Structure formats: C-alpha cells, structure tokens
PDB file of C-alpha atoms in Angstrom:
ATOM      1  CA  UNK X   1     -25.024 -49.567   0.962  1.00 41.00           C
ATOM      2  CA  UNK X   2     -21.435 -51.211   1.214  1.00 42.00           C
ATOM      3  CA  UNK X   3     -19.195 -50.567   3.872  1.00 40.00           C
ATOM      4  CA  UNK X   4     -16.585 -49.520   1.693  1.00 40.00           C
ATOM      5  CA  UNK X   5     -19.419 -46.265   1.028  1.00 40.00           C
ATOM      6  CA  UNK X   6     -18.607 -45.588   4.529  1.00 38.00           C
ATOM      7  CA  UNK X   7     -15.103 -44.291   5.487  1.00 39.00           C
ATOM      8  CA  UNK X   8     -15.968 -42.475   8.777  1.00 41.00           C
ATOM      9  CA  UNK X   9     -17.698 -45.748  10.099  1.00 38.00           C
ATOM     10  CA  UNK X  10     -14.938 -48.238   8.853  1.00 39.00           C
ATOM     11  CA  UNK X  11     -12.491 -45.888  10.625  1.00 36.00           C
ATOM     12  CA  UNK X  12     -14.656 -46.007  13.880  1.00 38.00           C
ATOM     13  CA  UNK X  13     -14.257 -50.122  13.706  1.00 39.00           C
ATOM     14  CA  UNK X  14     -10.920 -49.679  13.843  1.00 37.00           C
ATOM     15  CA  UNK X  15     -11.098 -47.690  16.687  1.00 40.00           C
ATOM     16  CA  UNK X  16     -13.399 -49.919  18.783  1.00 38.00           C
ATOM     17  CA  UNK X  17     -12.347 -52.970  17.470  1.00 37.00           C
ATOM     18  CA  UNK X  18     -15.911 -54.204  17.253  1.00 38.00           C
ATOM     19  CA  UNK X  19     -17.888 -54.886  14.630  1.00 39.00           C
ATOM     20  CA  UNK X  20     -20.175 -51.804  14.719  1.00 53.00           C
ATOM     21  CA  UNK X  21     -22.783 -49.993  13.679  1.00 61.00           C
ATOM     22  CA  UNK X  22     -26.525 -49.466  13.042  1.00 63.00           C
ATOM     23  CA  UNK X  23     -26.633 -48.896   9.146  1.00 70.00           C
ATOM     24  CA  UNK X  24     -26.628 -45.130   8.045  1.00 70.00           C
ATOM     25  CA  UNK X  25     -29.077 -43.552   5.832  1.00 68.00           C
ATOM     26  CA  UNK X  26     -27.132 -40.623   4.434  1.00 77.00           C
ATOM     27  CA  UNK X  27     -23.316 -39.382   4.949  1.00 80.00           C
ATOM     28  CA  UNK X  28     -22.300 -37.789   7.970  1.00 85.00           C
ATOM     29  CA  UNK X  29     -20.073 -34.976   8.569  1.00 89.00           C
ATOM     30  CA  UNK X  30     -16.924 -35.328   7.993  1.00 91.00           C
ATOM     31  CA  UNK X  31     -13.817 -34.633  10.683  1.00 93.00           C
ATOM     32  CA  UNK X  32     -12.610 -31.947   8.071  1.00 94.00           C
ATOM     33  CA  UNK X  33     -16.084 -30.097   7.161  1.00 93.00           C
ATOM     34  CA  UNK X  34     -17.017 -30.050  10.904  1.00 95.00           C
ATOM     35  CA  UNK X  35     -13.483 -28.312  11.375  1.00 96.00           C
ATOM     36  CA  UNK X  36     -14.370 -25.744   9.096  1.00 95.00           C
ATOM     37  CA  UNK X  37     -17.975 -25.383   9.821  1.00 95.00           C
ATOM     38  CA  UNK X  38     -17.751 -24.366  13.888  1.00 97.00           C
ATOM     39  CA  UNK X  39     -15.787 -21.413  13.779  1.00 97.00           C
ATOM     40  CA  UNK X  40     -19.207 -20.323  11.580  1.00 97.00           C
ATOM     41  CA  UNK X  41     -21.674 -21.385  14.330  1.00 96.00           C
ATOM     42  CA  UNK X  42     -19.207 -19.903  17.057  1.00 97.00           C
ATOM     43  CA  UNK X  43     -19.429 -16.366  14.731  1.00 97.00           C
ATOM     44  CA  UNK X  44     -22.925 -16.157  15.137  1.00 96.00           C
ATOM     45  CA  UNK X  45     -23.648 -17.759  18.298  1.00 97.00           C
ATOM     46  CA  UNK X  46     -23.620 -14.408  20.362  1.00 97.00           C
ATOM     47  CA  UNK X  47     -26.984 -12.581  20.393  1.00 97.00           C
ATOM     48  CA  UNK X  48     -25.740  -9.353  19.378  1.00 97.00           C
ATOM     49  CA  UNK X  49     -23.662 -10.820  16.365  1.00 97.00           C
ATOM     50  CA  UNK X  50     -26.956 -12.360  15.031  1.00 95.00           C
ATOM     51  CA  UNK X  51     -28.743  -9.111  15.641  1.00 95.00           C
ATOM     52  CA  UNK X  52     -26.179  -7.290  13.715  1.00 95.00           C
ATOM     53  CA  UNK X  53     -26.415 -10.085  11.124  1.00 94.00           C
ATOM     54  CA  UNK X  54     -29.949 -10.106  10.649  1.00 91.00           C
ATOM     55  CA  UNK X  55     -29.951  -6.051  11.009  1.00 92.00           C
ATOM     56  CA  UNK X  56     -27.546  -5.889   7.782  1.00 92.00           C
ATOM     57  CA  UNK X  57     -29.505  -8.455   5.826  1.00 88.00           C
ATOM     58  CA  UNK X  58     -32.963  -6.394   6.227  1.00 86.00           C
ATOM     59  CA  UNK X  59     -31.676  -3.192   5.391  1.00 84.00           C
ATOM     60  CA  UNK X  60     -33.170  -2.340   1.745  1.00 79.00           C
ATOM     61  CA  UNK X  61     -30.738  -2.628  -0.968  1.00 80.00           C
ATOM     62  CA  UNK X  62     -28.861  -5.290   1.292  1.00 80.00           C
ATOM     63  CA  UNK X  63     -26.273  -3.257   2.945  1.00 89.00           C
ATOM     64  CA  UNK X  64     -25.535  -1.365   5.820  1.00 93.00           C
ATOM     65  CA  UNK X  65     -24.271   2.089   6.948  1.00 94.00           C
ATOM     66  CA  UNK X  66     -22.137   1.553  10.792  1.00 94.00           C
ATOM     67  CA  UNK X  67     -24.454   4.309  11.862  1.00 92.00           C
ATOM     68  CA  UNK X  68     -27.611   2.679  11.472  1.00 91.00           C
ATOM     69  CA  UNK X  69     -26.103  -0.457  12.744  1.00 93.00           C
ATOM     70  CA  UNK X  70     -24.863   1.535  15.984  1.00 93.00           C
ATOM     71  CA  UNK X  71     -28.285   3.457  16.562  1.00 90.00           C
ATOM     72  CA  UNK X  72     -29.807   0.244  17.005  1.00 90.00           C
ATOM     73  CA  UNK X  73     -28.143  -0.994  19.938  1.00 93.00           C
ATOM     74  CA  UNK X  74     -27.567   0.290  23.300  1.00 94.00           C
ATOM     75  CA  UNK X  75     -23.897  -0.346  23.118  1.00 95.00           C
ATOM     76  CA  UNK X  76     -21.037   1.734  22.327  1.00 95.00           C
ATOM     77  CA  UNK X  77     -19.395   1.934  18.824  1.00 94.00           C
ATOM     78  CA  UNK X  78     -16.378  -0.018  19.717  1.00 95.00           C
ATOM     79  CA  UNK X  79     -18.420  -2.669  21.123  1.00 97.00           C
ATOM     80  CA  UNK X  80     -19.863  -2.844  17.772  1.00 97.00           C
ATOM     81  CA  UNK X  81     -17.208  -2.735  15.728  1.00 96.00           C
ATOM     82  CA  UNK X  82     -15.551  -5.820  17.722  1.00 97.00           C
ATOM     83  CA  UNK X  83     -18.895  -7.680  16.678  1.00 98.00           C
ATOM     84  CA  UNK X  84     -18.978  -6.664  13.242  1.00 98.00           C
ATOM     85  CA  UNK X  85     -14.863  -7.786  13.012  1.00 98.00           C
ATOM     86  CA  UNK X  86     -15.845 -10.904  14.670  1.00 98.00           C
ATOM     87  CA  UNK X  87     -18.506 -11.937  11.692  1.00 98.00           C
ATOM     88  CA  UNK X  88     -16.425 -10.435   8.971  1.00 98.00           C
ATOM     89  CA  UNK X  89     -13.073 -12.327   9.877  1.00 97.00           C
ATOM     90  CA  UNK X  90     -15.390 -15.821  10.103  1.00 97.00           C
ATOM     91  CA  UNK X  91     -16.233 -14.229   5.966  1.00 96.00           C
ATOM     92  CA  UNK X  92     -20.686 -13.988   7.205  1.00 96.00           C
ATOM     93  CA  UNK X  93     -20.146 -10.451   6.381  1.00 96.00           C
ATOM     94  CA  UNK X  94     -18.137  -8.010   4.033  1.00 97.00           C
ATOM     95  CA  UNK X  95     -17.552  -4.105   4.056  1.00 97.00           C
ATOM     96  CA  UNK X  96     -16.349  -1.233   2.208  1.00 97.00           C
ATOM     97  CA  UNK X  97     -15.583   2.670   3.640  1.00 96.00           C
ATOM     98  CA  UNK X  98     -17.553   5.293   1.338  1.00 95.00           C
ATOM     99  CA  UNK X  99     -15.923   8.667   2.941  1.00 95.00           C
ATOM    100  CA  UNK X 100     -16.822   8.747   6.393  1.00 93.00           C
ATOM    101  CA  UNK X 101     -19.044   5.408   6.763  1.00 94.00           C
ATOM    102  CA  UNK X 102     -18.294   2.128   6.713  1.00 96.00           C
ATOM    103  CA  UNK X 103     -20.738   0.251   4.605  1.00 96.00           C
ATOM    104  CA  UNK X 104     -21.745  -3.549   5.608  1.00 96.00           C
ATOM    105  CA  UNK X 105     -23.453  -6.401   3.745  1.00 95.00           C
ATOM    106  CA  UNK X 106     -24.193 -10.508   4.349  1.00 93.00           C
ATOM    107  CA  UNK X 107     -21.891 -13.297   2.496  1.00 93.00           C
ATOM    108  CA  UNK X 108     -24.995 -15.392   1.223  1.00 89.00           C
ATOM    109  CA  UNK X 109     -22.878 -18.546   0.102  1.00 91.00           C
ATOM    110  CA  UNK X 110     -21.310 -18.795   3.904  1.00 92.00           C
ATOM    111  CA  UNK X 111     -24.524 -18.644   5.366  1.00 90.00           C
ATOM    112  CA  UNK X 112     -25.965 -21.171   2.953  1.00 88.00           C
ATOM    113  CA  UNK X 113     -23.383 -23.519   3.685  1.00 88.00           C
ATOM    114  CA  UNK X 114     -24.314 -23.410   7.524  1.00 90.00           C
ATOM    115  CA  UNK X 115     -27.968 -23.696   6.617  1.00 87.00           C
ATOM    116  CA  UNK X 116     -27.021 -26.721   4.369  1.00 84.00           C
ATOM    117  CA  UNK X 117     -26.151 -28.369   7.514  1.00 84.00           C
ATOM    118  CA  UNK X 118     -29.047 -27.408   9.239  1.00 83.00           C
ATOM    119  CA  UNK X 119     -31.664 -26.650   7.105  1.00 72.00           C
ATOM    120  CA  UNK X 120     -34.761 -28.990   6.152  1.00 67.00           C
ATOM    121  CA  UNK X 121     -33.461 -29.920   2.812  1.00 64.00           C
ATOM    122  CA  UNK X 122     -30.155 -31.284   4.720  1.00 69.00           C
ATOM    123  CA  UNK X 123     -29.925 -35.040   6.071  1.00 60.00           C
ATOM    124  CA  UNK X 124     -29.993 -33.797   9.655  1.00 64.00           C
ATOM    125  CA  UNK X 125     -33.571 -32.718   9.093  1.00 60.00           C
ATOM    126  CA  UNK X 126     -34.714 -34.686   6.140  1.00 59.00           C
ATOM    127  CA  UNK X 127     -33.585 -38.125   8.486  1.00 51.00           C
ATOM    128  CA  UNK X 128     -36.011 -37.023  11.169  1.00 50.00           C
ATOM    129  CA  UNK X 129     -38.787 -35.678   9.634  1.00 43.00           C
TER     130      UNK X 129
ATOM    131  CA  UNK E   1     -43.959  -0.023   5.573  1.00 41.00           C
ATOM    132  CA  UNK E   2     -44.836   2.636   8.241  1.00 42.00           C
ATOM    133  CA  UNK E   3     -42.363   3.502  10.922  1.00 40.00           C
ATOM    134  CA  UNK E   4     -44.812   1.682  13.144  1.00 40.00           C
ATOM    135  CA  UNK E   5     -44.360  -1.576  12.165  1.00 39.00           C
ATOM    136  CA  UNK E   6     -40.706  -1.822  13.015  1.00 38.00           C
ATOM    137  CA  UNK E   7     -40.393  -1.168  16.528  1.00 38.00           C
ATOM    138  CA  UNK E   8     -37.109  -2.623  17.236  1.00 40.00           C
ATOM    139  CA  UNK E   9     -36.116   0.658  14.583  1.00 38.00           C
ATOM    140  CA  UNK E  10     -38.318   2.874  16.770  1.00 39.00           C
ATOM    141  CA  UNK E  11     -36.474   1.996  19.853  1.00 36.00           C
ATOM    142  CA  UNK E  12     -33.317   2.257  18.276  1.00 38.00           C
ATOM    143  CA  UNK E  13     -34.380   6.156  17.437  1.00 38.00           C
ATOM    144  CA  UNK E  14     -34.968   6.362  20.982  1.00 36.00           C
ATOM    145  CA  UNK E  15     -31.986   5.486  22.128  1.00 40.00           C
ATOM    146  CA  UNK E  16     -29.500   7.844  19.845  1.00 38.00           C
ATOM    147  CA  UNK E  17     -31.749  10.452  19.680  1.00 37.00           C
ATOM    148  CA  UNK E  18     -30.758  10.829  16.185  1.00 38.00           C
ATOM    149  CA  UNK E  19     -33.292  10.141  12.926  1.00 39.00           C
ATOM    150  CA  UNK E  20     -32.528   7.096  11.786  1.00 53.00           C
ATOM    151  CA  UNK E  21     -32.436   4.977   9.731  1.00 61.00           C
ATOM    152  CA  UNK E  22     -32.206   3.208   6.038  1.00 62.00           C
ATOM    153  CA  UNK E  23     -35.715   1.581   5.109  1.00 70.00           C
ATOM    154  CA  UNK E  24     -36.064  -1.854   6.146  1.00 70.00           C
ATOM    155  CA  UNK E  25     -36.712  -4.662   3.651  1.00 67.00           C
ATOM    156  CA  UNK E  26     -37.819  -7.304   6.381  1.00 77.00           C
ATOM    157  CA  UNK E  27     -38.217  -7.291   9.997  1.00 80.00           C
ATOM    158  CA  UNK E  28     -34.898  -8.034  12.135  1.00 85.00           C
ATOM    159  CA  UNK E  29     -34.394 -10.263  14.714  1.00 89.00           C
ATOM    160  CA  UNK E  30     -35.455  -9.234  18.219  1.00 91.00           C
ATOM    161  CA  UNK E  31     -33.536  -8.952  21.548  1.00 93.00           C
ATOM    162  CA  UNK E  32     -35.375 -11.655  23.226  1.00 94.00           C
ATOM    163  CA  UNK E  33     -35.326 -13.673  19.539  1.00 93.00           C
ATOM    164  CA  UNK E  34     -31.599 -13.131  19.953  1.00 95.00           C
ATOM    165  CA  UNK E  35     -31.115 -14.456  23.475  1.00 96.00           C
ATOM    166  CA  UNK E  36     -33.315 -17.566  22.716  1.00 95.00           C
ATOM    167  CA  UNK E  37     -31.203 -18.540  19.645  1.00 95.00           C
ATOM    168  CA  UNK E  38     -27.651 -17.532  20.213  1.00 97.00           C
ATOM    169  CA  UNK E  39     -27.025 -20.739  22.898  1.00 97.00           C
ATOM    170  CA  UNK E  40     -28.715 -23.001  20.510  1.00 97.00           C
ATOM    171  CA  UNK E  41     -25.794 -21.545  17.437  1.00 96.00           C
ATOM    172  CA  UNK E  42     -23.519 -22.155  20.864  1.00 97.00           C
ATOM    173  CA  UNK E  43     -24.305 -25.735  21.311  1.00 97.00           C
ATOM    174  CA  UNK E  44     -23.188 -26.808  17.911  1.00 96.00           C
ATOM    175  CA  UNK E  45     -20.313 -24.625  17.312  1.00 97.00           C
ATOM    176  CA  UNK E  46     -17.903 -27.530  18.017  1.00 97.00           C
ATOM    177  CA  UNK E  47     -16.765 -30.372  15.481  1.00 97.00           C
ATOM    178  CA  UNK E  48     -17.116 -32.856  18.013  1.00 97.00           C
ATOM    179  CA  UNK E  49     -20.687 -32.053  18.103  1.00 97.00           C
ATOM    180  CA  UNK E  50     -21.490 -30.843  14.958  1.00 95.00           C
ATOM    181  CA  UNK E  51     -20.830 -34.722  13.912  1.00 95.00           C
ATOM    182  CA  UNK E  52     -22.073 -35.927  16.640  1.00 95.00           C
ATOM    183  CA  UNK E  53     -25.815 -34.518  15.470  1.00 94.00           C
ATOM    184  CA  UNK E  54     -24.687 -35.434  11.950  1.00 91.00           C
ATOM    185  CA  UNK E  55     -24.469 -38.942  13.261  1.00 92.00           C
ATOM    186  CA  UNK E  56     -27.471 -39.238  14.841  1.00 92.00           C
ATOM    187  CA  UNK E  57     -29.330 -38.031  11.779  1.00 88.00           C
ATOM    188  CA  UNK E  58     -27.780 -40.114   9.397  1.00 86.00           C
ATOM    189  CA  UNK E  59     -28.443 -43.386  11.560  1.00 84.00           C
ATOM    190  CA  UNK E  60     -31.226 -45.504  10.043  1.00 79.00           C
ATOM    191  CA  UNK E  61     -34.549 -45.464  11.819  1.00 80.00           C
ATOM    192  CA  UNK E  62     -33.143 -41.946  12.914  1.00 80.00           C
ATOM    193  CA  UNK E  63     -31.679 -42.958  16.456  1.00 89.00           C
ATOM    194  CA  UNK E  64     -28.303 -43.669  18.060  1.00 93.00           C
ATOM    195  CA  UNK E  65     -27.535 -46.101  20.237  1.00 94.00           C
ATOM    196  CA  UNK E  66     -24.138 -44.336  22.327  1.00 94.00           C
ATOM    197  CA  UNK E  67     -22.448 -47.332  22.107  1.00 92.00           C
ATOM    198  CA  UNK E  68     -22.279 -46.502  17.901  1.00 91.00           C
ATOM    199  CA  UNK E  69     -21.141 -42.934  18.685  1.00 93.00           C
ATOM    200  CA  UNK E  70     -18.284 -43.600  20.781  1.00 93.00           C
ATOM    201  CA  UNK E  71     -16.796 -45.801  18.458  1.00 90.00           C
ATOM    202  CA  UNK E  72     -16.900 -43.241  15.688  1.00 90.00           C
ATOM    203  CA  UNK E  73     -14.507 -40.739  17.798  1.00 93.00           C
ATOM    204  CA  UNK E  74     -10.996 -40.709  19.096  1.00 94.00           C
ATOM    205  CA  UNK E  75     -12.121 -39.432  22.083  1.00 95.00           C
ATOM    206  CA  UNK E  76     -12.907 -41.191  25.543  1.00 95.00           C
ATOM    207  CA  UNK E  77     -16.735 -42.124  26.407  1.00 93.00           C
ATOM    208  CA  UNK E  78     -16.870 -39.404  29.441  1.00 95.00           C
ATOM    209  CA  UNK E  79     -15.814 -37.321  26.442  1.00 97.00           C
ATOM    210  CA  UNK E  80     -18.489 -37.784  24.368  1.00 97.00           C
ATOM    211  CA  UNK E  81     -20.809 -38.093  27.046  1.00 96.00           C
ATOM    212  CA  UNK E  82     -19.755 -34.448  28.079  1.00 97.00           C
ATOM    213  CA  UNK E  83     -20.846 -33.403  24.519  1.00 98.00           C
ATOM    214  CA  UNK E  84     -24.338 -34.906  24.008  1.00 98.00           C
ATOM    215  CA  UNK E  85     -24.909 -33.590  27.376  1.00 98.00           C
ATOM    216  CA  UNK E  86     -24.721 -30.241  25.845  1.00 98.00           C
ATOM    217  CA  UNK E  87     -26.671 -31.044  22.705  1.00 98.00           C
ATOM    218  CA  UNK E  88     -29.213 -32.302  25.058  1.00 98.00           C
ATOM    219  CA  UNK E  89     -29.165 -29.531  27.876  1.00 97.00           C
ATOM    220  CA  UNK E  90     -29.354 -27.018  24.258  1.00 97.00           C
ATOM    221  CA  UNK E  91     -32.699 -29.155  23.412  1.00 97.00           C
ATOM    222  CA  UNK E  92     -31.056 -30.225  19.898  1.00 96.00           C
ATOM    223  CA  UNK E  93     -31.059 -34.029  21.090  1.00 96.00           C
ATOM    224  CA  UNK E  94     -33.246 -36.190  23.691  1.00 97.00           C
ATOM    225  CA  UNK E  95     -32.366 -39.359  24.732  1.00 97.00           C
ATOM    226  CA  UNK E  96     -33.775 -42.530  26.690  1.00 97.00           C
ATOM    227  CA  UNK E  97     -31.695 -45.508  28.363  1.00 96.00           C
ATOM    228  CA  UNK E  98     -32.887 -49.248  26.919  1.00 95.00           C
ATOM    229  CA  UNK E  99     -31.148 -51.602  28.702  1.00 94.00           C
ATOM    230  CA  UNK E 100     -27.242 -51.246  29.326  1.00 93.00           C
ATOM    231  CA  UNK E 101     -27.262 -48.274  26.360  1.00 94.00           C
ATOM    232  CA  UNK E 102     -28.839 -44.791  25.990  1.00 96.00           C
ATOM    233  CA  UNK E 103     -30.644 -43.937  22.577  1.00 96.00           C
ATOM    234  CA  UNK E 104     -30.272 -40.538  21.028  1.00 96.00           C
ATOM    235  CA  UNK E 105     -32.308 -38.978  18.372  1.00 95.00           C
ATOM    236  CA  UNK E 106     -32.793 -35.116  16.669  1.00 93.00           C
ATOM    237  CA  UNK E 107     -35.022 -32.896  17.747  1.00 93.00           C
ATOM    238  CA  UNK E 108     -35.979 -31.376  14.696  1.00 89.00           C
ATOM    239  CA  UNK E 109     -38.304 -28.260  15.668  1.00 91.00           C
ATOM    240  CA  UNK E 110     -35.476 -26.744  17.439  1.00 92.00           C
ATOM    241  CA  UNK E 111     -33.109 -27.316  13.917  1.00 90.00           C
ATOM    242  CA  UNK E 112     -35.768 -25.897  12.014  1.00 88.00           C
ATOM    243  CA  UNK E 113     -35.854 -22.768  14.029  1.00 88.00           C
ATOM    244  CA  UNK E 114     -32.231 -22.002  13.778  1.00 90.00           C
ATOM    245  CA  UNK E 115     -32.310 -22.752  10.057  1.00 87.00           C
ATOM    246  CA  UNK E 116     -35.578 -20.764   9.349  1.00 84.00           C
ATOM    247  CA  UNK E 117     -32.957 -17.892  10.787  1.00 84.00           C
ATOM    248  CA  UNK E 118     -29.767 -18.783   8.282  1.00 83.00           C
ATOM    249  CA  UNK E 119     -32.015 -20.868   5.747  1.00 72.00           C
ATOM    250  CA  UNK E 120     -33.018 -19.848   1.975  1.00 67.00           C
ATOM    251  CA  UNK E 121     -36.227 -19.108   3.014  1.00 64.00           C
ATOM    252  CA  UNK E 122     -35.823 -16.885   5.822  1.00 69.00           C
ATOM    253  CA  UNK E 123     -35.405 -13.138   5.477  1.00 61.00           C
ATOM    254  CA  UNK E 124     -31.540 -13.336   6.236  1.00 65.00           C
ATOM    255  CA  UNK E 125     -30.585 -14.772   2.579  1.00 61.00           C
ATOM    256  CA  UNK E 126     -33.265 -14.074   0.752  1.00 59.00           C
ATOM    257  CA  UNK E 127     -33.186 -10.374   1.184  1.00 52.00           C
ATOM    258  CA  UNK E 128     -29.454 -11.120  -0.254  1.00 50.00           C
ATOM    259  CA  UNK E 129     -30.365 -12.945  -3.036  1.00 43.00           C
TER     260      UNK E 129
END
C-alpha cells in the first residue's frame, strides 16, 4: 500500500515531523466520521437509553406505545420522555402520536452504521481476530 | 411465549400495577445488562477515541506502538495519554511498555459484546428488519 493511500498518516508526518508509522492494514476513521459517529455512542451510552432502545426494538410489530415503555421502568414519565428525546434527536429512534399515545420505533440504518464500526465484519474486529 | 419467560415484563406489571403490555418479539436488555454496557458505549463516545481504537485496529500485526498514535493527532501526548487511559480503564484496549514505548492492542471480546447489542445479528436490528 502507497503512502499516498494514506491521508490521515501522511498528515500525522507532518505533524511529528518524523518519518512514521507501522504500516496499516485497513483505513482508519476519519477526523470527520468520528465527528459524526460520537454523538451516536454518547445517545446510547446511558443504561436506561439502551433499555428503552432495546425495549422498542423487541416489541412485536417493531414499535412502541409510551405506556408500555413507561410501565417498564421505575421512573417517572418525564424522566422518560427526556430519554426517549435524547435518542430521537441523535435520529436511533422515530415516533408518531396516534390520539392519545405516542408511538416509538428503532432507525435500523443509524444503528447499523454504529455497528459498522464495531461490529465483527468491521476492521476494528476483523484486524484482531 | 408465556408471560413467564419475560420477567423484566413481569416486573414491569408489578411496578404500575396496570396490565401491560404489547407481546414481545425478543427478550430486552436487562438492568444489570444495561449497567455493564452503558460505560463501555461511554468510553468510545468521543472522536478522539473513536480513532484512536480505529488506529489501533488498522495497525499491521494489530498493535500500536504510542509513539505512532501521537503523531496521528493534533493534540499533546498527556492528551492522548488521558484518552487510552480511558479505553483501557473501559477494558476496550490493554497495553504493555517495551522499552522507552507502550504497545496498545484491541480487546476484541469486549467489541463483540457491544456490537452483538447494535449488530445485524442481535435482536435490536433484526427485529427491525
């Protein structure tokens, strides 16, 4: 693989000003798509966000009624409701009101970006395994 | 599936009082499931870190030497040093001094449990799909 294959690296020589580094075996993230990708990990790095999250995704039919989402925590609604704002504004979630209930259901291309990332077909796991 | 095979559902009943809820297509993620992986989602919801693992990965022979990460930031060594400590501390990372320079490598059993959360193949996206 030529250097000029490797922005991020080149860049880093630059930086140091030494002639670095132990060759790569598959692109790492860049500045921009890390940007973009925290905000997703912060989103569900709270243990009642990723309750909530995988709550909505088991529910039959794939979504959600508040209610049942509510009646399975010991917290109060508006507790709730700041969680479920918190995963919809990062786009892991969407809703829709139906008369009284507000009706919730998973983003699957968000969360298969993050798990792109992490996941075993993904050079973070494929390099190690 | 009986009622009995979902306890966090059964618990949830006992703590509205009310009958609830909508069938359940998988089983959700538990409390103490929760508390385990929501610091782990923590750890890498930065971009300093999130390329940080990405770096590690992607080096050949599938460790870093610090000295190589460093140079690939605009950001001091104490800097840097802060942030692998938290990868590390998380259990995403391990690391062992050689000389003047400390190695880092994945650990890729933790990865694989936060993926198998967010990953095609866990409940999560396929009950989306």
């Amino acid at each position: 693989m030529s250097k000029q294959e490797l922005p991020i690296i080149d860049a880093a020589v630059d930086v140091s000003g030494a002639a670095c580094c132990a060759p790569l075996a598959c692109e790492p993230l860049s500045e921009s798509e890390a940007a973009e990708l925290a905000p997703l990990f912060k989103a569900i790095a709270d243990p009642v966000r990723l309750r909530l999250l995988s709550l909505i995704a088991c529910h039959e039919g794939g979504e959600t009624c508040v209610c049942d989402l509510t009646a399975a925590f010991d917290l109060t609604p508006p507790t709730i409701s700041h969680h479920l704002k918190v995963l919809k504004q990062a786009g892991l979630i969407d809703s829709e009101r139906r008369g009284t209930w507000v009706y919730y259901w998973i983003n699957p291309a968000v969360l298969a970006r993050m798990s792109a990332l992490i996941g075993p077909a993904s050079p973070v796991l494929a390099g190690t395994a």
